[in-house]
């Protein structure tokens, strides 16, 4: 297993277009997370899935953003009507079920998808 | 609000110098704390983590961090840095039992040979 993978690695789009990113977690990781990272900042939490259920969602995730994980494996993040402010690195992470009790899982990050909105 | 703050934005050290990067958190109750590293051109990797127990945690590549509850701190240390430690370091935390992880703004470390 080579870790969390994300596609595409780079995406350039024009303002107003829709974009979709894909994340494939490490196999057998039932938890999946999306983050956004802008220049000079740390990653900001967007949303979290446990299996196919979306359990946490940040206020950063506006109505133009939607994430899915239909079969509890890969996930997609769609941004509709992109704006220049959406330009960022979109990171995906996954974690296994906690083995040491509640909250003891660790998140493993993918390489990210860099979005540029012109 | 729950937050993590890193006070050093850019640190320059010579090889063999000792390193300490500051991290403070504002969580109440049970807290999980992490240090991640991002080497140039690579993705975020976990250096070490604290969930409970011994407040001095050891991670990969000779790094360690100490959880000091009274100071709300989780500083990262390494006794002797190498050129290959040049990277950006992120402190992160979450309330125990929750999944949302909050990251600090990062510290860029540059090690001069």
PDB file of C-alpha atoms in Angstrom:
ATOM      1  CA  UNK A   1       0.000   0.000   0.000  1.00  0.00           C
ATOM      2  CA  UNK A   2       1.447   3.341  -1.026  1.00  0.00           C
ATOM      3  CA  UNK A   3      -0.598   5.667   1.106  1.00  0.00           C
ATOM      4  CA  UNK A   4      -3.355   8.158   0.440  1.00  0.00           C
ATOM      5  CA  UNK A   5      -3.621   9.156  -3.197  1.00  0.00           C
ATOM      6  CA  UNK A   6      -5.274  12.212  -4.670  1.00  0.00           C
ATOM      7  CA  UNK A   7      -6.184  13.105  -8.243  1.00  0.00           C
ATOM      8  CA  UNK A   8      -5.587  15.303 -10.017  1.00  0.00           C
ATOM      9  CA  UNK A   9      -2.452  16.740  -8.441  1.00  0.00           C
ATOM     10  CA  UNK A  10      -2.996  20.088 -10.120  1.00  0.00           C
ATOM     11  CA  UNK A  11      -6.111  21.727 -11.501  1.00  0.00           C
ATOM     12  CA  UNK A  12      -6.377  25.080 -13.236  1.00  0.00           C
ATOM     13  CA  UNK A  13      -9.858  26.337 -13.920  1.00  0.00           C
ATOM     14  CA  UNK A  14     -11.669  29.507 -14.814  1.00  0.00           C
ATOM     15  CA  UNK A  15     -13.862  31.298 -12.328  1.00  0.00           C
ATOM     16  CA  UNK A  16     -17.392  29.974 -12.411  1.00  0.00           C
ATOM     17  CA  UNK A  17     -16.485  26.461 -13.480  1.00  0.00           C
ATOM     18  CA  UNK A  18     -17.124  23.352 -11.403  1.00  0.00           C
ATOM     19  CA  UNK A  19     -14.265  21.105 -10.306  1.00  0.00           C
ATOM     20  CA  UNK A  20     -14.135  17.688  -8.679  1.00  0.00           C
ATOM     21  CA  UNK A  21     -11.270  16.100  -6.814  1.00  0.00           C
ATOM     22  CA  UNK A  22     -10.839  12.477  -5.844  1.00  0.00           C
ATOM     23  CA  UNK A  23      -9.216  10.910  -2.802  1.00  0.00           C
ATOM     24  CA  UNK A  24      -8.368   7.231  -2.355  1.00  0.00           C
ATOM     25  CA  UNK A  25      -7.579   6.463   1.279  1.00  0.00           C
ATOM     26  CA  UNK A  26      -5.276   3.792   2.615  1.00  0.00           C
ATOM     27  CA  UNK A  27      -7.102   0.486   2.374  1.00  0.00           C
ATOM     28  CA  UNK A  28      -9.015  -0.505   5.480  1.00  0.00           C
ATOM     29  CA  UNK A  29      -9.007   3.068   6.744  1.00  0.00           C
ATOM     30  CA  UNK A  30     -12.650   3.747   7.472  1.00  0.00           C
ATOM     31  CA  UNK A  31     -12.176   7.430   8.283  1.00  0.00           C
ATOM     32  CA  UNK A  32     -11.524  10.096   5.683  1.00  0.00           C
ATOM     33  CA  UNK A  33     -10.934  13.833   6.015  1.00  0.00           C
ATOM     34  CA  UNK A  34     -10.693  16.834   3.721  1.00  0.00           C
ATOM     35  CA  UNK A  35      -8.621  19.904   4.519  1.00  0.00           C
ATOM     36  CA  UNK A  36      -7.778  23.109   2.678  1.00  0.00           C
ATOM     37  CA  UNK A  37      -4.410  24.818   2.922  1.00  0.00           C
ATOM     38  CA  UNK A  38      -3.658  28.291   1.647  1.00  0.00           C
ATOM     39  CA  UNK A  39      -0.241  29.892   1.344  1.00  0.00           C
ATOM     40  CA  UNK A  40       1.350  30.620   4.682  1.00  0.00           C
ATOM     41  CA  UNK A  41      -1.303  28.798   6.675  1.00  0.00           C
ATOM     42  CA  UNK A  42      -1.715  25.384   8.169  1.00  0.00           C
ATOM     43  CA  UNK A  43      -4.364  23.000   6.864  1.00  0.00           C
ATOM     44  CA  UNK A  44      -7.956  23.909   7.758  1.00  0.00           C
ATOM     45  CA  UNK A  45     -10.459  21.160   8.452  1.00  0.00           C
ATOM     46  CA  UNK A  46     -13.331  20.910   5.985  1.00  0.00           C
ATOM     47  CA  UNK A  47     -15.149  17.654   6.619  1.00  0.00           C
ATOM     48  CA  UNK A  48     -14.912  14.119   7.990  1.00  0.00           C
ATOM     49  CA  UNK A  49     -16.410  10.786   6.962  1.00  0.00           C
ATOM     50  CA  UNK A  50     -16.683   7.591   8.908  1.00  0.00           C
ATOM     51  CA  UNK A  51     -17.373   4.938   6.306  1.00  0.00           C
ATOM     52  CA  UNK A  52     -19.957   6.567   4.033  1.00  0.00           C
ATOM     53  CA  UNK A  53     -21.437   8.880   6.681  1.00  0.00           C
ATOM     54  CA  UNK A  54     -20.392  12.523   6.739  1.00  0.00           C
ATOM     55  CA  UNK A  55     -20.166  13.175  10.476  1.00  0.00           C
ATOM     56  CA  UNK A  56     -18.458  16.546  10.798  1.00  0.00           C
ATOM     57  CA  UNK A  57     -18.539  19.563   8.535  1.00  0.00           C
ATOM     58  CA  UNK A  58     -16.779  22.890   8.962  1.00  0.00           C
ATOM     59  CA  UNK A  59     -18.466  26.240   8.504  1.00  0.00           C
ATOM     60  CA  UNK A  60     -15.741  26.809   5.897  1.00  0.00           C
ATOM     61  CA  UNK A  61     -17.603  24.354   3.675  1.00  0.00           C
ATOM     62  CA  UNK A  62     -19.992  26.732   1.937  1.00  0.00           C
ATOM     63  CA  UNK A  63     -23.001  25.641  -0.093  1.00  0.00           C
ATOM     64  CA  UNK A  64     -20.789  25.529  -3.177  1.00  0.00           C
ATOM     65  CA  UNK A  65     -18.753  22.706  -1.660  1.00  0.00           C
ATOM     66  CA  UNK A  66     -19.963  19.140  -1.428  1.00  0.00           C
ATOM     67  CA  UNK A  67     -18.168  15.977  -0.440  1.00  0.00           C
ATOM     68  CA  UNK A  68     -19.266  12.402  -0.865  1.00  0.00           C
ATOM     69  CA  UNK A  69     -18.020   8.974   0.026  1.00  0.00           C
ATOM     70  CA  UNK A  70     -20.738   6.787  -1.458  1.00  0.00           C
ATOM     71  CA  UNK A  71     -19.306   3.338  -0.792  1.00  0.00           C
ATOM     72  CA  UNK A  72     -17.130   4.117   2.166  1.00  0.00           C
ATOM     73  CA  UNK A  73     -13.954   3.875   0.113  1.00  0.00           C
ATOM     74  CA  UNK A  74     -12.867   6.760  -2.138  1.00  0.00           C
ATOM     75  CA  UNK A  75     -14.241  10.242  -1.699  1.00  0.00           C
ATOM     76  CA  UNK A  76     -14.904  13.191  -3.998  1.00  0.00           C
ATOM     77  CA  UNK A  77     -14.902  16.879  -3.207  1.00  0.00           C
ATOM     78  CA  UNK A  78     -16.787  19.097  -5.635  1.00  0.00           C
ATOM     79  CA  UNK A  79     -16.630  22.854  -5.801  1.00  0.00           C
ATOM     80  CA  UNK A  80     -19.349  24.525  -7.837  1.00  0.00           C
ATOM     81  CA  UNK A  81     -19.052  27.975  -9.409  1.00  0.00           C
ATOM     82  CA  UNK A  82     -15.425  28.341  -8.370  1.00  0.00           C
ATOM     83  CA  UNK A  83     -14.146  31.693  -7.139  1.00  0.00           C
ATOM     84  CA  UNK A  84     -10.600  33.004  -7.026  1.00  0.00           C
ATOM     85  CA  UNK A  85     -10.665  32.650  -3.253  1.00  0.00           C
ATOM     86  CA  UNK A  86     -11.020  28.894  -3.686  1.00  0.00           C
ATOM     87  CA  UNK A  87      -7.436  28.695  -4.944  1.00  0.00           C
ATOM     88  CA  UNK A  88      -5.643  26.489  -2.435  1.00  0.00           C
ATOM     89  CA  UNK A  89      -4.180  23.064  -1.814  1.00  0.00           C
ATOM     90  CA  UNK A  90      -6.910  20.548  -1.001  1.00  0.00           C
ATOM     91  CA  UNK A  91      -5.642  17.781   1.240  1.00  0.00           C
ATOM     92  CA  UNK A  92      -7.164  14.433   2.003  1.00  0.00           C
ATOM     93  CA  UNK A  93      -6.273  12.269   4.977  1.00  0.00           C
ATOM     94  CA  UNK A  94      -7.392   8.902   6.241  1.00  0.00           C
ATOM     95  CA  UNK A  95      -7.158   7.008   9.484  1.00  0.00           C
ATOM     96  CA  UNK A  96      -7.883   3.491  10.677  1.00  0.00           C
ATOM     97  CA  UNK A  97     -10.360   2.612  13.390  1.00  0.00           C
ATOM     98  CA  UNK A  98      -8.783   3.590  16.724  1.00  0.00           C
ATOM     99  CA  UNK A  99      -7.017   0.685  18.338  1.00  0.00           C
ATOM    100  CA  UNK A 100      -6.274   2.287  21.661  1.00  0.00           C
ATOM    101  CA  UNK A 101      -9.661   3.662  22.565  1.00  0.00           C
ATOM    102  CA  UNK A 102     -11.662   6.625  21.423  1.00  0.00           C
ATOM    103  CA  UNK A 103      -9.679   9.331  19.713  1.00  0.00           C
ATOM    104  CA  UNK A 104      -6.374   7.472  19.432  1.00  0.00           C
ATOM    105  CA  UNK A 105      -6.306   7.232  15.652  1.00  0.00           C
ATOM    106  CA  UNK A 106      -3.764   9.157  13.591  1.00  0.00           C
ATOM    107  CA  UNK A 107      -4.447  10.826  10.277  1.00  0.00           C
ATOM    108  CA  UNK A 108      -2.241  10.071   7.269  1.00  0.00           C
ATOM    109  CA  UNK A 109      -2.155  12.738   4.579  1.00  0.00           C
ATOM    110  CA  UNK A 110      -2.104  12.527   0.811  1.00  0.00           C
ATOM    111  CA  UNK A 111      -0.064  14.773  -1.500  1.00  0.00           C
ATOM    112  CA  UNK A 112      -2.936  17.164  -2.139  1.00  0.00           C
ATOM    113  CA  UNK A 113      -4.590  18.708  -5.177  1.00  0.00           C
ATOM    114  CA  UNK A 114      -3.497  22.240  -5.958  1.00  0.00           C
ATOM    115  CA  UNK A 115      -6.371  24.293  -7.365  1.00  0.00           C
ATOM    116  CA  UNK A 116      -5.782  27.531  -9.221  1.00  0.00           C
ATOM    117  CA  UNK A 117      -8.839  29.567 -10.169  1.00  0.00           C
ATOM    118  CA  UNK A 118      -8.158  32.172 -12.841  1.00  0.00           C
TER     119      UNK A 118
ATOM    120  CA  UNK B   1     -12.404  28.796  20.413  1.00  0.00           C
ATOM    121  CA  UNK B   2     -10.052  25.852  20.140  1.00  0.00           C
ATOM    122  CA  UNK B   3      -6.800  26.901  18.578  1.00  0.00           C
ATOM    123  CA  UNK B   4      -3.167  26.040  18.162  1.00  0.00           C
ATOM    124  CA  UNK B   5      -0.532  28.737  17.896  1.00  0.00           C
ATOM    125  CA  UNK B   6       3.050  28.586  16.740  1.00  0.00           C
ATOM    126  CA  UNK B   7       5.103  31.635  17.569  1.00  0.00           C
ATOM    127  CA  UNK B   8       8.123  31.065  15.363  1.00  0.00           C
ATOM    128  CA  UNK B   9       7.321  31.511  11.698  1.00  0.00           C
ATOM    129  CA  UNK B  10      10.827  31.115  10.341  1.00  0.00           C
ATOM    130  CA  UNK B  11      13.842  29.655  12.132  1.00  0.00           C
ATOM    131  CA  UNK B  12      17.371  29.455  10.766  1.00  0.00           C
ATOM    132  CA  UNK B  13      19.908  27.214  12.475  1.00  0.00           C
ATOM    133  CA  UNK B  14      23.348  25.871  11.747  1.00  0.00           C
ATOM    134  CA  UNK B  15      23.871  22.132  11.618  1.00  0.00           C
ATOM    135  CA  UNK B  16      24.369  20.546  15.057  1.00  0.00           C
ATOM    136  CA  UNK B  17      22.492  23.351  16.798  1.00  0.00           C
ATOM    137  CA  UNK B  18      19.680  22.445  19.159  1.00  0.00           C
ATOM    138  CA  UNK B  19      16.095  23.063  18.110  1.00  0.00           C
ATOM    139  CA  UNK B  20      13.017  24.035  20.058  1.00  0.00           C
ATOM    140  CA  UNK B  21       9.830  25.068  18.286  1.00  0.00           C
ATOM    141  CA  UNK B  22       7.036  26.484  20.369  1.00  0.00           C
ATOM    142  CA  UNK B  23       3.416  25.372  20.259  1.00  0.00           C
ATOM    143  CA  UNK B  24       0.552  26.458  22.518  1.00  0.00           C
ATOM    144  CA  UNK B  25      -2.999  25.171  22.469  1.00  0.00           C
ATOM    145  CA  UNK B  26      -6.242  26.453  23.902  1.00  0.00           C
ATOM    146  CA  UNK B  27      -8.279  23.273  24.357  1.00  0.00           C
ATOM    147  CA  UNK B  28      -9.967  22.409  27.590  1.00  0.00           C
ATOM    148  CA  UNK B  29     -10.365  18.865  28.785  1.00  0.00           C
ATOM    149  CA  UNK B  30      -8.743  15.926  27.052  1.00  0.00           C
ATOM    150  CA  UNK B  31      -6.508  16.945  24.201  1.00  0.00           C
ATOM    151  CA  UNK B  32      -4.617  15.081  21.495  1.00  0.00           C
ATOM    152  CA  UNK B  33      -1.548  16.878  20.144  1.00  0.00           C
ATOM    153  CA  UNK B  34       0.564  16.256  17.067  1.00  0.00           C
ATOM    154  CA  UNK B  35       3.594  17.516  15.243  1.00  0.00           C
ATOM    155  CA  UNK B  36       3.639  17.079  11.469  1.00  0.00           C
ATOM    156  CA  UNK B  37       6.508  17.841   9.102  1.00  0.00           C
ATOM    157  CA  UNK B  38       6.401  18.755   5.439  1.00  0.00           C
ATOM    158  CA  UNK B  39       9.684  18.377   3.574  1.00  0.00           C
ATOM    159  CA  UNK B  40      10.093  20.379   0.371  1.00  0.00           C
ATOM    160  CA  UNK B  41       7.925  18.851  -2.352  1.00  0.00           C
ATOM    161  CA  UNK B  42       6.489  16.179  -0.073  1.00  0.00           C
ATOM    162  CA  UNK B  43       3.243  15.722   1.784  1.00  0.00           C
ATOM    163  CA  UNK B  44       2.580  16.080   5.480  1.00  0.00           C
ATOM    164  CA  UNK B  45       4.089  13.335   7.628  1.00  0.00           C
ATOM    165  CA  UNK B  46       3.485  12.627  11.284  1.00  0.00           C
ATOM    166  CA  UNK B  47       6.526  13.244  13.504  1.00  0.00           C
ATOM    167  CA  UNK B  48       5.000  12.389  16.852  1.00  0.00           C
ATOM    168  CA  UNK B  49       1.763  12.448  18.804  1.00  0.00           C
ATOM    169  CA  UNK B  50       0.485  12.733  22.349  1.00  0.00           C
ATOM    170  CA  UNK B  51      -2.737  11.142  23.496  1.00  0.00           C
ATOM    171  CA  UNK B  52      -2.179  10.405  27.180  1.00  0.00           C
ATOM    172  CA  UNK B  53       0.380   9.021  29.607  1.00  0.00           C
ATOM    173  CA  UNK B  54       4.032  10.020  29.592  1.00  0.00           C
ATOM    174  CA  UNK B  55       4.135  13.735  28.708  1.00  0.00           C
ATOM    175  CA  UNK B  56       7.492  13.327  26.987  1.00  0.00           C
ATOM    176  CA  UNK B  57       6.887  11.729  23.624  1.00  0.00           C
ATOM    177  CA  UNK B  58       9.530  10.598  21.210  1.00  0.00           C
ATOM    178  CA  UNK B  59       9.022  10.588  17.481  1.00  0.00           C
ATOM    179  CA  UNK B  60      10.879   9.737  14.347  1.00  0.00           C
ATOM    180  CA  UNK B  61      14.275  11.123  13.321  1.00  0.00           C
ATOM    181  CA  UNK B  62      15.317  12.015  16.866  1.00  0.00           C
ATOM    182  CA  UNK B  63      12.511  14.489  17.553  1.00  0.00           C
ATOM    183  CA  UNK B  64      10.698  14.698  20.865  1.00  0.00           C
ATOM    184  CA  UNK B  65       8.024  16.895  22.388  1.00  0.00           C
ATOM    185  CA  UNK B  66       6.884  17.585  25.906  1.00  0.00           C
ATOM    186  CA  UNK B  67       3.264  18.102  26.884  1.00  0.00           C
ATOM    187  CA  UNK B  68       3.114  20.633  29.729  1.00  0.00           C
ATOM    188  CA  UNK B  69      -0.522  20.946  30.759  1.00  0.00           C
ATOM    189  CA  UNK B  70       0.048  23.871  33.124  1.00  0.00           C
ATOM    190  CA  UNK B  71       1.546  25.900  30.295  1.00  0.00           C
ATOM    191  CA  UNK B  72      -0.783  24.625  27.538  1.00  0.00           C
ATOM    192  CA  UNK B  73       2.356  23.868  25.567  1.00  0.00           C
ATOM    193  CA  UNK B  74       3.660  21.077  23.374  1.00  0.00           C
ATOM    194  CA  UNK B  75       7.085  22.222  22.199  1.00  0.00           C
ATOM    195  CA  UNK B  76       9.101  20.237  19.679  1.00  0.00           C
ATOM    196  CA  UNK B  77      12.783  19.596  20.359  1.00  0.00           C
ATOM    197  CA  UNK B  78      15.783  18.030  18.746  1.00  0.00           C
ATOM    198  CA  UNK B  79      19.246  18.143  20.337  1.00  0.00           C
ATOM    199  CA  UNK B  80      21.201  18.409  17.093  1.00  0.00           C
ATOM    200  CA  UNK B  81      19.644  19.339  13.755  1.00  0.00           C
ATOM    201  CA  UNK B  82      20.846  18.223  10.360  1.00  0.00           C
ATOM    202  CA  UNK B  83      20.577  19.878   6.968  1.00  0.00           C
ATOM    203  CA  UNK B  84      17.956  17.247   6.066  1.00  0.00           C
ATOM    204  CA  UNK B  85      15.654  18.621   8.785  1.00  0.00           C
ATOM    205  CA  UNK B  86      14.996  21.665   6.607  1.00  0.00           C
ATOM    206  CA  UNK B  87      11.221  21.613   6.315  1.00  0.00           C
ATOM    207  CA  UNK B  88       8.019  23.195   7.543  1.00  0.00           C
ATOM    208  CA  UNK B  89       6.749  21.969  10.908  1.00  0.00           C
ATOM    209  CA  UNK B  90       3.106  22.089  11.969  1.00  0.00           C
ATOM    210  CA  UNK B  91       1.721  21.665  15.433  1.00  0.00           C
ATOM    211  CA  UNK B  92      -1.856  20.385  15.553  1.00  0.00           C
ATOM    212  CA  UNK B  93      -4.428  19.477  18.152  1.00  0.00           C
ATOM    213  CA  UNK B  94      -7.932  18.229  18.694  1.00  0.00           C
ATOM    214  CA  UNK B  95     -10.294  17.650  21.581  1.00  0.00           C
ATOM    215  CA  UNK B  96     -10.142  14.036  22.657  1.00  0.00           C
ATOM    216  CA  UNK B  97     -12.796  11.935  20.981  1.00  0.00           C
ATOM    217  CA  UNK B  98     -13.416  14.379  18.139  1.00  0.00           C
ATOM    218  CA  UNK B  99     -12.027  14.186  14.649  1.00  0.00           C
ATOM    219  CA  UNK B 100     -11.527  17.837  13.722  1.00  0.00           C
ATOM    220  CA  UNK B 101      -7.820  18.624  13.912  1.00  0.00           C
ATOM    221  CA  UNK B 102      -6.745  22.256  14.144  1.00  0.00           C
ATOM    222  CA  UNK B 103      -3.323  23.149  12.768  1.00  0.00           C
ATOM    223  CA  UNK B 104      -1.014  25.988  13.643  1.00  0.00           C
ATOM    224  CA  UNK B 105       0.325  28.268  10.928  1.00  0.00           C
ATOM    225  CA  UNK B 106       3.586  26.343  10.687  1.00  0.00           C
ATOM    226  CA  UNK B 107       7.269  27.085  11.284  1.00  0.00           C
ATOM    227  CA  UNK B 108       9.709  26.990   8.424  1.00  0.00           C
ATOM    228  CA  UNK B 109      13.036  25.614   9.571  1.00  0.00           C
ATOM    229  CA  UNK B 110      16.111  26.231   7.507  1.00  0.00           C
ATOM    230  CA  UNK B 111      19.270  24.388   8.530  1.00  0.00           C
ATOM    231  CA  UNK B 112      22.498  25.785   7.150  1.00  0.00           C
ATOM    232  CA  UNK B 113      25.298  23.272   6.509  1.00  0.00           C
TER     233      UNK B 113
END
